[in-house]
Amino acid sequence: MNFGVEQTKKWMQELNQRLQLQKAYLTELDQAIGDGDHGLNMARGFQEVVYKISIIDYKDVGSLFKDIGMVLLSKVGGASGPLYGTVFLKAANEVKGKESLETKDLAAAFTASLEGVKMRGKANLGDKTMVDVWEPVVAYLQGDQVDWDTFISLAKTNMENTEQLEAKKGRAAYLGKRSIGHLDPGAVSSFYFFAELAKVCKEVSQA
Amino acid sequence: MNFGVEQTKKWMQELNQRLQLQKAYLTELDQAIGDGDHGLNMARGFQEVVYKISIIDYKDVGSLFKDIGMVLLSKVGGASGPLYGTVFLKAANEVKGKESLETKDLAAAFTASLEGVKMRGKANLGDKTMVDVWEPVVAYLQGDQVDWDTFISLAKTNMENTEQLEAKKGRAAYLGKRSIGHLDPGAVSSFYFFAELAKVCKEVSQA
Amino acid sequence: MKKLINNPEEVVSEMLEGFVLAHPKQVKLVPNTSVIVRADSPIQGKVGLVSGGGSGHEPSHGGFVGTGMLDGAVAGEVFTSPTPDQVYEAIKAVDGGKGVLLIIKNYTGDVLNFEMAAELAEADGIKVAKVVVNDDVAVENSTYTTGRRGIAGTVFVHKIAGALAETGASLEEVEAVANKVIQNVRSMGMALTPCTIPAAGKPGFSIGDNEMEIGMGIHGEPGIERGEIKTADEVTSVLLKKVLDDLQPTQDEKVAVMINGLGATPLMELYILNKKVSDLLKERNIDVYETFVGEYMTSLEMAGCSITLLKLDNHLTELLDAKANTVAFKR
Amino acid sequence: MKKLINNPEEVVSEMLEGFVLAHPKQVKLVPNTSVIVRADSPIQGKVGLVSGGGSGHEPSHGGFVGTGMLDGAVAGEVFTSPTPDQVYEAIKAVDGGKGVLLIIKNYTGDVLNFEMAAELAEADGIKVAKVVVNDDVAVENSTYTTGRRGIAGTVFVHKIAGALAETGASLEEVEAVANKVIQNVRSMGMALTPCTIPAAGKPGFSIGDNEMEIGMGIHGEPGIERGEIKTADEVTSVLLKKVLDDLQPTQDEKVAVMINGLGATPLMELYILNKKVSDLLKERNIDVYETFVGEYMTSLEMAGCSITLLKLDNHLTELLDAKANTVAFKR
Ligand SMILES: Nc1ncnc2c1ncn2[C@@H]1O[C@H](COP(=O)(O)OP(=O)(O)O)[C@@H](O)[C@H]1O
Ligand SMILES: Nc1ncnc2c1ncn2[C@@H]1O[C@H](COP(=O)(O)OP(=O)(O)O)[C@@H](O)[C@H]1O
Ligand SMILES: [Mg+2]
Ligand SMILES: [Mg+2]
Ligand SMILES: [Mg+2]
Ligand SMILES: [Mg+2]
């Protein structure tokens, strides 16, 4: 595999496009069990990411990840801003100086990201947050063999499974049992995150 | 004719009933060119009048008129409160001590009322106020021969004519030309005032 | 009708009770009336200031009763002028021997009821003066009609006349400064949504989903233009232009600005309006001495605003600056 | 969506500009940020107080910046916690060498962003302490979840911690008194109508024509009970009971009361609620030291209210009484 600066930029563009398209949907999900801004937050942040990284020539993925993290941190706000910001800052640290990533590099990077997210947000598996997508997906990524279609369906299934969970962290936790029956917005945006990543990886692997 | 305390009470009861029924209508008229409270004001005031006069035995029409005026003054508010209050206070002065009124007494009483209303409100004929009903009706009452059905239709016609006038006094005056095309709420309540009076007078005359 | 009330017929009396219960150190209710006066009324040797009008404009006028502003406020039914007997009670309750100034908003009902009360008080030997506030430039001034309406600019009359009264000035002096404020204050408003008189149970008028009304009165009286909803900047330009055209401040003059919310408009929006007001006044080299943003003269839960300008000379400035301690206006 | 705005994406920046243009003697904007600080910041030798959160709650928090309350307020996008870099700018702008206290409402986003900012500032050598306000008893407290939300009670934290900071107290002392307020303050709210985030363009939820929601959060987070609209007295009883059950004041204790409007609720209705609050507290022999009625912590143009009680001892009373001079809170 050859996942470098160009691929990261492509990933960010595709992810941003999807988030812009799904802005209203994510916001509706957040209206049901939160405060209705998740779509706005994500769309605002990744729009800015795409703009910022498009005007800079990056030598390595690490510095690109770092910029993405900083943009998210300073543009998203809410709970998702520090969490997605942490994702990229921790990943950047892990792949510092690398011009191209292998699957195992991605695994190491996102393992660090997940740790960071859990440390900040103190959420565990089953708390109905983005962690419910992240944990199984990162575990699969750490395995020997990664099939990107399987990766996508794994993310999707776990995203869908958040519907039946009771929220224990984040704004939805205030709802208690009444949060059951709704998808977690951050799990859905995390699904987009991984699905768009996988599409780029699949292309690269096939090339 | 024999228009005494009993007839006045009857008149007030009938007028109050009509105002309660037309409360929403008067309020709608006032919403179009005023502030939407004329029906509420009149209904509140005359309800109180009927209550107050029902528990007192009056010897003469003058003291009854005076009480009605005081209740209206202290319960109606708005522009119509002082004006209808003045109507009865001025009339009371004119028929002081009388136990029964002839048509000429009513004429004298309401002539004083109209003067009072015009002095307070400074409205003239054609200014789209209650004066537009009062002035022709009082003039007719001052004549030699009073037919109560004619009296009612005169009040009605002049009430209806306010529709085409431009308001020069009262809250509707702020609308200028746009007040044209709407009935004046106070003219409508004045029509009720005279119509219910006429009904009682007609009964008395026939008896 | 969605309101936090108990009985539509009792809203005024319950509000007044809740008001004096909340602020017992500052105000009291004259027993069996709808009159709010300062807790220490009557103040001997000070001209008493009484204002009032229909309810539904809170914090006007009870919120402005206190040191440096009003001595008494008379509350009528919602949007209905109070009756003469109530105004008369207020006059008696605040008279400290130096006479009483009535500050009346220019509506036929208010004028008639306050006038009758003044006659009653004068018959008792109380000296009474009256001023009529007519700051609303939305409706044309014409000597043939009732004249202009009184709206948010009234609060500046309370503030400045109140400050002068506090110095021990005579009734004539307080009346004169009130009239000076009236001559120098202009306002204009607009509405996005209607409001509902509790006893009426439904909105007094309707405004289309995409519409607004320029020049709407604070009782929901129709304005001068119904049209598609415009941006905050456009609305500000329209309102401010009318105010400036009428007030005609010169370049070296300074003004006080009030951006008043009608009830349901978030402070956020009022501040957005103020940005444009500030820009436009800067363009014309008019010096803004002070800006007041908030709810001063409301119309129940109407969404909308009014913009007021007051031209200031040194005397008015000093009185505007003077200490005031009321429930809704402190400095 | 009926709003007096220009561009939904610019509401926060335009509001902040309009705010500092209105009150230049009291506040300034830290250039290129969404941070409001006192005009004379930083104040040497005084602990700096910083609060903030999503916008849409005006006058919170910018309206409480000034003598005796906050030093800085950070405004996020509407209903979205501000980002760490902005909070960090606020900390730097108000630090006068004695450290900075962050007053955070208990929402994951606010906590995370303020925490990260604190880490950045500490790395610069600035002493930072944090308190988290969680006064909303609508949502159950549970150690397994996020805990309770922070709502209008936060304003009492600003007031009392701000008063102590003004005396030159240490960061530890100011933090301790802030925590004392937090332990003694409880609130609960309800809503009659939804509100619309400008950038979302439509209401975040809907409430039936005949319905209300008890326990609604100030960002429109679902409450605990959706039901038919009740009278003001019934609503008050429900809210106050939950607050009292949790706070458990004893008969000889005194409290401060805040009746807070969420944006579109007329003052008239808030005072009607206060009448009942006052009656109910009297029944229980709880002594009301002072009552605050108005808009302190709003939710854009939502109609509804919250009721807050703060238990007072002598120290808290003294600090509550202390002078304050901010745009939205003066005494
Ligand atoms: N403590 C947490 N740990 C992990 N993820 C969280 C946590 N709290 C919230 N989230 C995620 O953030 C999402 C909400 O993000 P967003 O709506 O942008 O922020 P906010 O809740 O501040 O409005 C939730 O759907 C959830 O997936
Ligand atoms: N100056 C006036 N002279 C005579 N009648 C008047 C005057 N002003 C108003 N009115 C009458 O009063 C009516 C309005 O009464 P009402 O709605 O009860 O009072 P308000 O206008 O104070 O709300 C008008 O329709 C008009 O007939
Ligand atoms: Mg959210
Ligand atoms: Mg009317
Ligand atoms: Mg009226
Ligand atoms: Mg949010």
PDB file of C-alpha atoms in Angstrom, chain C residues 6 29 33 41 56 96 194:
ATOM      1  CA  ASN C   6     -53.127  30.963  35.503  1.00  0.00           C
ATOM      2  CA  LEU C  29     -48.156  48.089  45.812  1.00  0.00           C
ATOM      3  CA  THR C  33     -54.929  49.251  43.286  1.00  0.00           C
ATOM      4  CA  SER C  41     -43.115  56.879  48.895  1.00  0.00           C
ATOM      5  CA  GLY C  56     -47.811  43.977  28.490  1.00  0.00           C
ATOM      6  CA  GLY C  96     -44.584  64.812  48.593  1.00  0.00           C
ATOM      7  CA  PRO C 194     -47.662  39.044  16.462  1.00  0.00           C
TER       8      PRO C 194
END
